[in-house]
Amino acid sequence: MEFNTKLLHGRAVTPYPNGATLPPIAQSNAFQYESFEQLEQVFAHKAMGFAYSRIGNPTVAAFEQRVAELEGGAGAVATSSGMAALSMALLCILSPGDEIIAGSGSYGGTIDLFGNLEKLGITTRFVHELTAAEIAPLITPRTRVIFGELISNPSLRVMDVAAVAELAHAHGLPLLVDSTTATPYLATSLALGADIVVHSSSKYISGSGDAISGIIVDGGKFPWNFSVHTALQGFEKYRKMAFLTRLRTDLWENFGGCLAPMNAFLGVVGLETLGLRMDRICENAAALAAALDRAGVSEVCHPSLPQHPAHDLCIRQFRGRGGGILTFRAGSRDRAAAILNRLEYAAIASNVGDVRTLVIHPASTIAMKNTEAQRQAAGIYDDTIRVSVGIEDPADLIKDFLQAVGGAD
């Protein structure tokens, strides 16, 4: 099946009760069993079923199964947010003294998370570009994982997943990819060579800015070395499924970062139109970026533009698309504020992946906790404006942005 058909008719779209076309919302904390023995078996993970919604819920499971199928994964675990997904994916395989290699252009909240991990004895080494050439010199005997955003937010650097995965695997390391901004529609990271994929599914997957959620998908193919990845010790018998097993039966249960059934349901609803929305969003983003570039706006950045360093890679890796985010520079912080305040259609808001166009000044919001050096390494300056392009008619968006830029002088 092609992508949009799979969204509606894939193997994970199971028959739902009473002929419903969507999974029912199992808005229940607990699930009743007829005997002591049945509930004991479910709690011990020796029988299929649901016992308590913190550790498993039918609606959440339906969402997990759909995303896992789209990504081609062995299984998925849904979480309360994208940051919860990334935190638990990392903590599942890291111990004090371990090291991460990550891109410096990562989302501001992710940079903050690495600072939190530092307090637990887990160090992050940053590279400007997530290329094999830049990563290789930083690999040490303490390196345990390579992490990167497929399309970084908001720096819009693009990872060549196949090349980085080849390097990682040559050193016995898993590659963990945040594919939030690319989505499974533009690229399936597992097929390109990644081992674990995370999404802030609050973004493009849900699509309407109506539900916070995250999800972790395990490819189930990485050959874990339990003497190196000591956090997985005790799960040796599960071999290549050790990460997913520990994640679901240990870390996820105990940290309590579960996804609410209603938000899982909204994730399923949003997922069914992901392909259609991404087509329109990517087309709009490319058209708006080209129009701003032609108008002489400073440093317009979008992978669809020929001058973008990853332009050719995007053609190969992302169905020829550049994603839905673009950035440009206003010249000063005050002028950036003036442009944002003049926009009529774009909402000043911190989300991405909404059906409506959203704009933000990253330096004063999503990256405000980062140091000046961290912001510059991520390509965030006092005059940077980030645009998450929506599905409006492109002519209206272009007209709106051009009048805002022109009127801010």
C-alpha positions as CSV (number, residue, x, y, z in Angstrom):
1,M,0.0,0.0,0.0
2,E,1.0,3.6,-0.6
3,F,1.2,5.9,2.4
4,N,-2.3,7.5,2.4
5,T,-3.9,4.1,1.8
6,K,-1.9,2.6,4.6
7,L,-3.1,5.3,7.0
8,L,-6.7,4.1,6.5
9,H,-6.3,0.4,5.6
10,G,-3.1,-0.8,7.1
11,R,-2.6,-3.9,9.2
12,A,-2.8,-1.8,12.4
13,V,-6.3,-0.5,11.5
14,T,-8.0,-3.4,13.2
15,P,-11.8,-4.0,13.3
16,Y,-13.1,-1.9,16.2
17,P,-16.1,-2.7,18.4
18,N,-19.6,-2.2,16.9
19,G,-18.2,-1.6,13.4
20,A,-16.7,1.8,14.4
21,T,-14.2,3.2,12.0
22,L,-12.1,4.7,14.8
23,P,-11.0,3.2,18.1
24,P,-13.2,3.8,21.0
25,I,-11.9,6.2,23.7
26,A,-11.2,3.9,26.7
27,Q,-11.6,6.6,29.3
28,S,-11.0,4.3,32.2
29,N,-8.3,4.0,34.8
30,A,-8.7,0.3,35.5
31,F,-9.9,-2.8,33.7
32,Q,-11.9,-5.5,35.4
33,Y,-11.1,-9.3,35.2
34,E,-13.2,-12.3,36.3
35,S,-10.5,-13.8,38.4
36,F,-7.5,-13.1,40.6
37,E,-5.4,-15.3,38.3
38,Q,-6.3,-13.4,35.1
39,L,-5.3,-10.0,36.5
40,E,-2.1,-11.4,38.0
41,Q,-1.1,-12.7,34.5
42,V,-1.7,-9.4,32.9
43,F,0.2,-7.5,35.5
44,A,3.2,-9.9,35.1
45,H,3.1,-9.4,31.3
46,K,2.4,-13.1,30.8
47,A,-1.0,-12.5,29.2
48,M,-2.4,-9.9,26.8
49,G,-4.7,-7.4,28.3
50,F,-5.0,-4.0,30.1
51,A,-4.8,-3.6,33.8
52,Y,-4.3,0.1,34.5
53,S,-4.1,3.0,32.0
54,R,-0.7,4.2,33.2
55,I,0.7,0.9,32.0
56,G,-1.5,0.2,29.0
57,N,-4.8,1.4,27.4
58,P,-6.7,0.2,24.3
59,T,-6.9,3.6,22.7
60,V,-3.3,4.3,23.3
61,A,-2.4,0.9,21.9
62,A,-4.3,1.6,18.7
63,F,-2.3,4.8,18.3
64,E,1.0,3.1,19.0
65,Q,0.2,0.3,16.5
66,R,-0.6,2.8,13.7
67,V,2.5,4.8,14.1
68,A,4.7,1.7,14.4
69,E,3.3,0.4,11.1
70,L,4.0,3.7,9.3
71,E,7.6,3.8,10.6
72,G,8.1,0.1,9.9
73,G,9.0,-0.6,13.6
74,A,8.8,-3.6,15.8
75,G,6.7,-1.7,18.3
76,A,6.0,1.7,19.8
77,V,5.4,3.3,23.1
78,A,3.3,6.5,23.4
79,T,4.0,9.1,26.0
80,S,2.6,12.2,27.5
81,S,4.7,14.6,25.3
82,G,7.5,14.6,22.8
83,M,10.0,15.6,25.5
84,A,8.8,12.6,27.6
85,A,9.4,10.4,24.6
86,L,13.0,11.6,24.1
87,S,13.8,11.6,27.8
88,M,12.6,8.0,28.3
89,A,14.3,6.8,25.1
90,L,17.6,8.1,26.3
91,L,17.2,7.0,29.9
92,C,16.3,3.5,28.7
93,I,19.8,3.0,27.4
94,L,22.1,5.4,29.4
95,S,23.8,5.1,32.7
96,P,26.0,7.5,34.7
97,G,29.3,8.0,32.9
98,D,27.8,7.4,29.4
99,E,28.1,9.9,26.6
100,I,25.8,11.1,23.8
101,I,26.8,12.7,20.5
102,A,24.2,15.1,19.3
103,G,23.7,18.0,16.8
104,S,24.1,21.5,18.2
105,G,21.1,22.6,16.1
106,S,18.7,20.6,18.2
107,Y,15.5,22.1,19.6
108,G,16.0,24.3,22.6
109,G,14.1,22.1,25.0
110,T,16.3,19.2,23.9
111,I,19.4,21.2,24.6
112,D,18.0,21.9,28.1
113,L,17.3,18.1,28.6
114,F,21.0,17.4,27.9
115,G,21.8,19.8,30.6
116,N,19.6,17.9,33.0
117,L,21.3,14.6,32.0
118,E,24.6,16.2,32.8
119,K,23.5,16.4,36.4
120,L,23.0,12.6,36.3
121,G,26.5,12.0,35.0
122,I,25.5,11.7,31.4
123,T,27.6,13.9,29.0
124,T,26.7,15.2,25.6
125,R,29.2,16.1,22.9
126,F,27.9,18.4,20.2
127,V,28.6,18.5,16.5
128,H,27.6,21.4,14.3
129,E,26.6,19.2,11.4
130,L,25.4,15.6,12.0
131,T,27.8,14.1,9.4
132,A,30.0,11.1,9.7
133,A,33.0,13.3,9.3
134,E,32.1,15.5,12.2
135,I,30.9,12.7,14.5
136,A,33.7,10.2,14.1
137,P,36.4,12.2,16.0
138,L,34.0,12.6,19.0
139,I,33.4,8.8,19.5
140,T,35.0,7.6,22.7
141,P,34.8,4.3,24.7
142,R,32.0,6.0,26.7
143,T,29.8,6.9,23.7
144,R,26.5,5.0,23.9
145,V,24.2,6.7,21.4
146,I,24.2,9.1,18.5
147,F,21.2,11.4,18.4
148,G,19.9,13.9,15.9
149,E,16.9,15.6,14.5
150,L,16.1,14.6,10.9
151,I,15.3,18.2,10.1
152,S,16.5,20.2,13.0
153,N,14.2,22.8,14.6
154,P,14.7,25.7,14.0
155,S,18.2,25.5,12.3
156,L,16.9,23.3,9.5
157,R,20.0,21.3,9.3
158,V,19.3,17.9,7.6
159,M,20.9,14.6,8.7
160,D,22.0,12.0,6.1
161,V,20.5,9.1,8.1
162,A,22.1,6.4,6.0
163,A,25.6,7.8,6.3
164,V,25.3,8.5,10.0
165,A,23.8,5.1,10.7
166,E,26.6,3.3,8.9
167,L,29.2,5.1,11.1
168,A,27.2,4.4,14.3
169,H,26.8,0.7,13.5
170,A,30.5,0.4,12.7
171,H,31.2,1.5,16.3
172,G,28.4,-0.7,17.8
173,L,26.2,2.4,18.6
174,P,22.5,2.9,18.0
175,L,21.2,5.9,16.1
176,L,18.3,7.7,17.7
177,V,16.4,10.1,15.4
178,D,13.9,12.7,16.2
179,S,11.7,12.7,13.1
180,T,9.1,15.2,14.4
181,T,9.6,17.8,11.7
182,A,10.0,15.2,8.9
183,T,7.2,12.9,9.9
184,P,6.9,9.3,8.6
185,Y,5.4,10.8,5.4
186,L,8.6,12.5,4.2
187,A,11.0,9.8,5.5
188,T,10.9,6.6,7.4
189,S,14.1,6.8,9.4
190,L,14.2,3.1,10.3
191,A,14.3,2.2,6.6
192,L,17.1,4.6,6.1
193,G,19.2,3.0,8.9
194,A,18.1,4.5,12.2
195,D,17.4,2.2,15.2
196,I,15.0,4.2,17.3
197,V,12.7,7.1,16.2
198,V,10.9,9.6,18.4
199,H,8.2,12.0,17.5
200,S,6.5,14.9,19.3
201,S,3.2,13.7,17.9
202,S,1.7,16.9,19.2
203,K,3.0,18.5,16.0
204,Y,2.3,17.2,12.5
205,I,0.9,13.8,13.5
206,S,-2.0,15.3,15.5
207,G,-2.0,18.2,13.2
208,S,-4.5,20.6,14.7
209,G,-2.7,21.8,17.9
210,D,-5.3,20.0,20.0
211,A,-3.4,17.3,21.9
212,I,0.0,17.0,23.6
213,S,1.6,13.6,22.9
214,G,4.8,11.8,22.0
215,I,5.8,8.4,20.7
216,I,8.9,6.1,20.6
217,V,9.3,3.6,17.8
218,D,11.9,0.8,18.0
219,G,13.1,-0.9,14.9
220,G,13.9,-4.1,16.9
221,K,17.0,-4.8,14.9
222,F,19.9,-3.3,16.8
223,P,22.2,-6.0,18.3
224,W,22.6,-4.6,21.9
225,N,25.9,-5.3,23.7
226,F,24.8,-5.6,27.3
227,S,28.3,-5.2,28.7
228,V,28.4,-1.8,27.0
229,H,24.7,-0.7,27.3
230,T,24.6,-1.6,31.0
231,A,21.2,0.1,31.5
232,L,19.7,-2.8,29.6
233,Q,21.2,-5.5,31.8
234,G,18.5,-7.8,33.1
235,F,16.8,-7.8,29.7
236,E,19.5,-9.9,27.9
237,K,17.0,-12.7,27.1
238,Y,15.0,-10.3,24.9
239,R,18.1,-9.7,22.7
240,K,17.2,-7.2,19.9
241,M,13.9,-6.4,21.6
242,A,15.6,-5.5,24.9
243,F,15.2,-1.8,24.4
244,L,11.5,-2.0,23.7
245,T,10.9,-4.5,26.5
246,R,12.6,-2.4,29.1
247,L,11.0,0.7,27.9
248,R,7.5,-0.6,28.2
249,T,7.7,-2.9,31.2
250,D,10.1,-1.0,33.3
251,L,10.9,2.7,32.6
252,W,7.6,3.8,31.1
253,E,5.6,2.2,33.9
254,N,7.7,3.7,36.6
255,F,8.2,7.2,35.3
256,G,4.5,7.5,34.7
257,G,4.7,9.5,31.5
258,C,1.7,7.8,30.0
259,L,-0.5,9.3,27.2
260,A,-4.1,10.1,28.0
261,P,-6.7,8.1,26.0
262,M,-8.4,11.2,24.6
263,N,-5.1,12.5,23.3
264,A,-4.3,9.1,21.8
265,F,-7.7,9.2,20.0
266,L,-6.9,12.7,18.7
267,G,-3.6,11.4,17.5
268,V,-5.3,8.7,15.5
269,V,-7.8,11.2,13.9
270,G,-5.0,13.5,13.0
271,L,-2.8,10.7,11.6
272,E,-5.4,9.8,9.0
273,T,-4.8,13.1,7.1
274,L,-1.1,13.4,7.6
275,G,-0.1,12.7,4.0
276,L,-2.6,15.2,2.6
277,R,-1.6,17.9,5.1
278,M,2.1,17.4,4.6
279,D,1.7,17.7,0.8
280,R,0.0,21.1,1.2
281,I,2.3,22.3,4.0
282,C,5.5,21.5,2.1
283,E,4.2,23.1,-1.0
284,N,3.2,26.3,0.9
285,A,6.5,26.4,2.7
286,A,8.5,26.1,-0.5
287,A,6.4,28.8,-2.2
288,L,6.6,31.2,0.8
289,A,10.4,30.7,1.1
290,A,10.9,31.4,-2.6
291,A,8.8,34.5,-2.4
292,L,10.6,35.9,0.6
293,D,14.0,35.0,-1.0
294,R,13.0,36.8,-4.3
295,A,11.9,39.8,-2.2
296,G,15.4,40.1,-0.8
297,V,14.6,39.1,2.8
298,S,17.7,38.2,4.6
299,E,18.9,34.6,5.0
300,V,15.7,32.8,4.1
301,C,16.3,29.2,5.1
302,H,14.3,26.3,3.7
303,P,15.7,23.0,2.3
304,S,13.7,23.5,-0.9
305,L,15.9,26.6,-1.8
306,P,18.8,25.7,-4.2
307,Q,21.2,27.5,-1.9
308,H,20.4,25.3,1.1
309,P,23.3,23.0,1.9
310,A,21.0,20.0,2.1
311,H,19.0,20.8,-1.0
312,D,20.2,17.7,-2.9
313,L,19.9,15.5,0.1
314,C,16.3,16.5,0.6
315,I,15.4,15.6,-2.9
316,R,16.8,12.1,-2.3
317,Q,15.6,11.6,1.3
318,F,12.3,13.5,1.6
319,R,10.3,12.8,-1.5
320,G,11.8,16.0,-2.9
321,R,10.2,18.1,-0.2
322,G,11.7,20.5,2.3
323,G,9.4,20.2,5.2
324,G,7.0,22.8,6.7
325,I,9.3,25.1,8.7
326,L,11.3,28.1,7.3
327,T,13.3,30.8,9.0
328,F,14.6,34.2,8.0
329,R,16.4,37.1,9.7
330,A,14.7,40.5,10.3
331,G,17.8,42.6,10.9
332,S,17.2,43.3,14.5
333,R,15.1,42.1,17.4
334,D,12.8,45.1,17.2
335,R,12.2,44.6,13.5
336,A,11.5,41.0,14.2
337,A,8.8,42.0,16.7
338,A,7.4,44.5,14.2
339,I,7.1,41.9,11.5
340,L,5.4,39.4,13.8
341,N,3.0,42.1,15.1
342,R,2.0,43.1,11.5
343,L,1.1,39.6,10.3
344,E,-2.7,39.1,9.8
345,Y,-3.0,35.4,9.2
346,A,-0.1,33.8,11.1
347,A,-0.6,33.3,14.8
348,I,2.2,34.2,17.2
349,A,2.5,30.8,19.0
350,S,5.1,28.3,20.0
351,N,3.8,25.1,18.3
352,V,4.8,23.7,14.9
353,G,2.8,21.3,12.6
354,D,-0.5,23.0,13.0
355,V,-2.9,23.4,10.1
356,R,-2.6,27.2,10.6
357,T,0.6,29.1,10.1
358,L,2.4,29.9,13.3
359,V,5.3,32.3,13.9
360,I,7.7,32.8,16.8
361,H,10.8,34.6,17.8
362,P,12.9,31.7,19.1
363,A,15.6,33.6,21.0
364,S,13.0,35.0,23.4
365,T,10.8,31.9,23.7
366,I,11.8,28.3,22.9
367,A,15.5,28.9,23.2
368,M,15.4,31.5,26.0
369,K,17.0,29.1,28.5
370,N,19.9,28.3,26.2
371,T,23.1,30.2,26.5
372,E,24.1,32.7,23.9
373,A,26.7,30.2,22.6
374,Q,24.2,27.4,22.4
375,R,21.7,29.7,20.5
376,Q,24.4,30.7,18.0
377,A,25.4,27.1,17.5
378,A,21.8,26.3,16.8
379,G,21.5,29.1,14.3
380,I,19.3,31.2,16.5
381,Y,20.0,35.0,16.6
382,D,18.2,38.0,18.1
383,D,16.5,38.7,14.7
384,T,15.6,35.1,13.7
385,I,12.0,34.4,12.9
386,R,10.7,30.9,12.6
387,V,7.6,30.1,10.5
388,S,5.6,26.9,10.8
389,V,3.7,27.0,7.6
390,G,0.0,25.9,7.5
391,I,-2.5,24.8,4.9
392,E,-3.8,28.3,4.0
393,D,-3.9,29.4,0.4
394,P,-0.3,30.2,-0.5
395,A,-1.2,33.5,-2.3
396,D,-2.7,34.8,0.9
397,L,0.3,33.7,3.0
398,I,2.8,35.3,0.6
399,K,0.9,38.6,0.4
400,D,0.6,38.7,4.2
401,F,4.3,38.1,4.9
402,L,5.5,40.5,2.2
403,Q,3.3,43.3,3.6
404,A,4.5,42.5,7.1
405,V,8.2,42.6,6.1
406,G,7.7,45.7,3.9
407,G,5.8,47.6,6.5
408,A,8.2,46.9,9.3
409,D,10.9,49.3,7.9
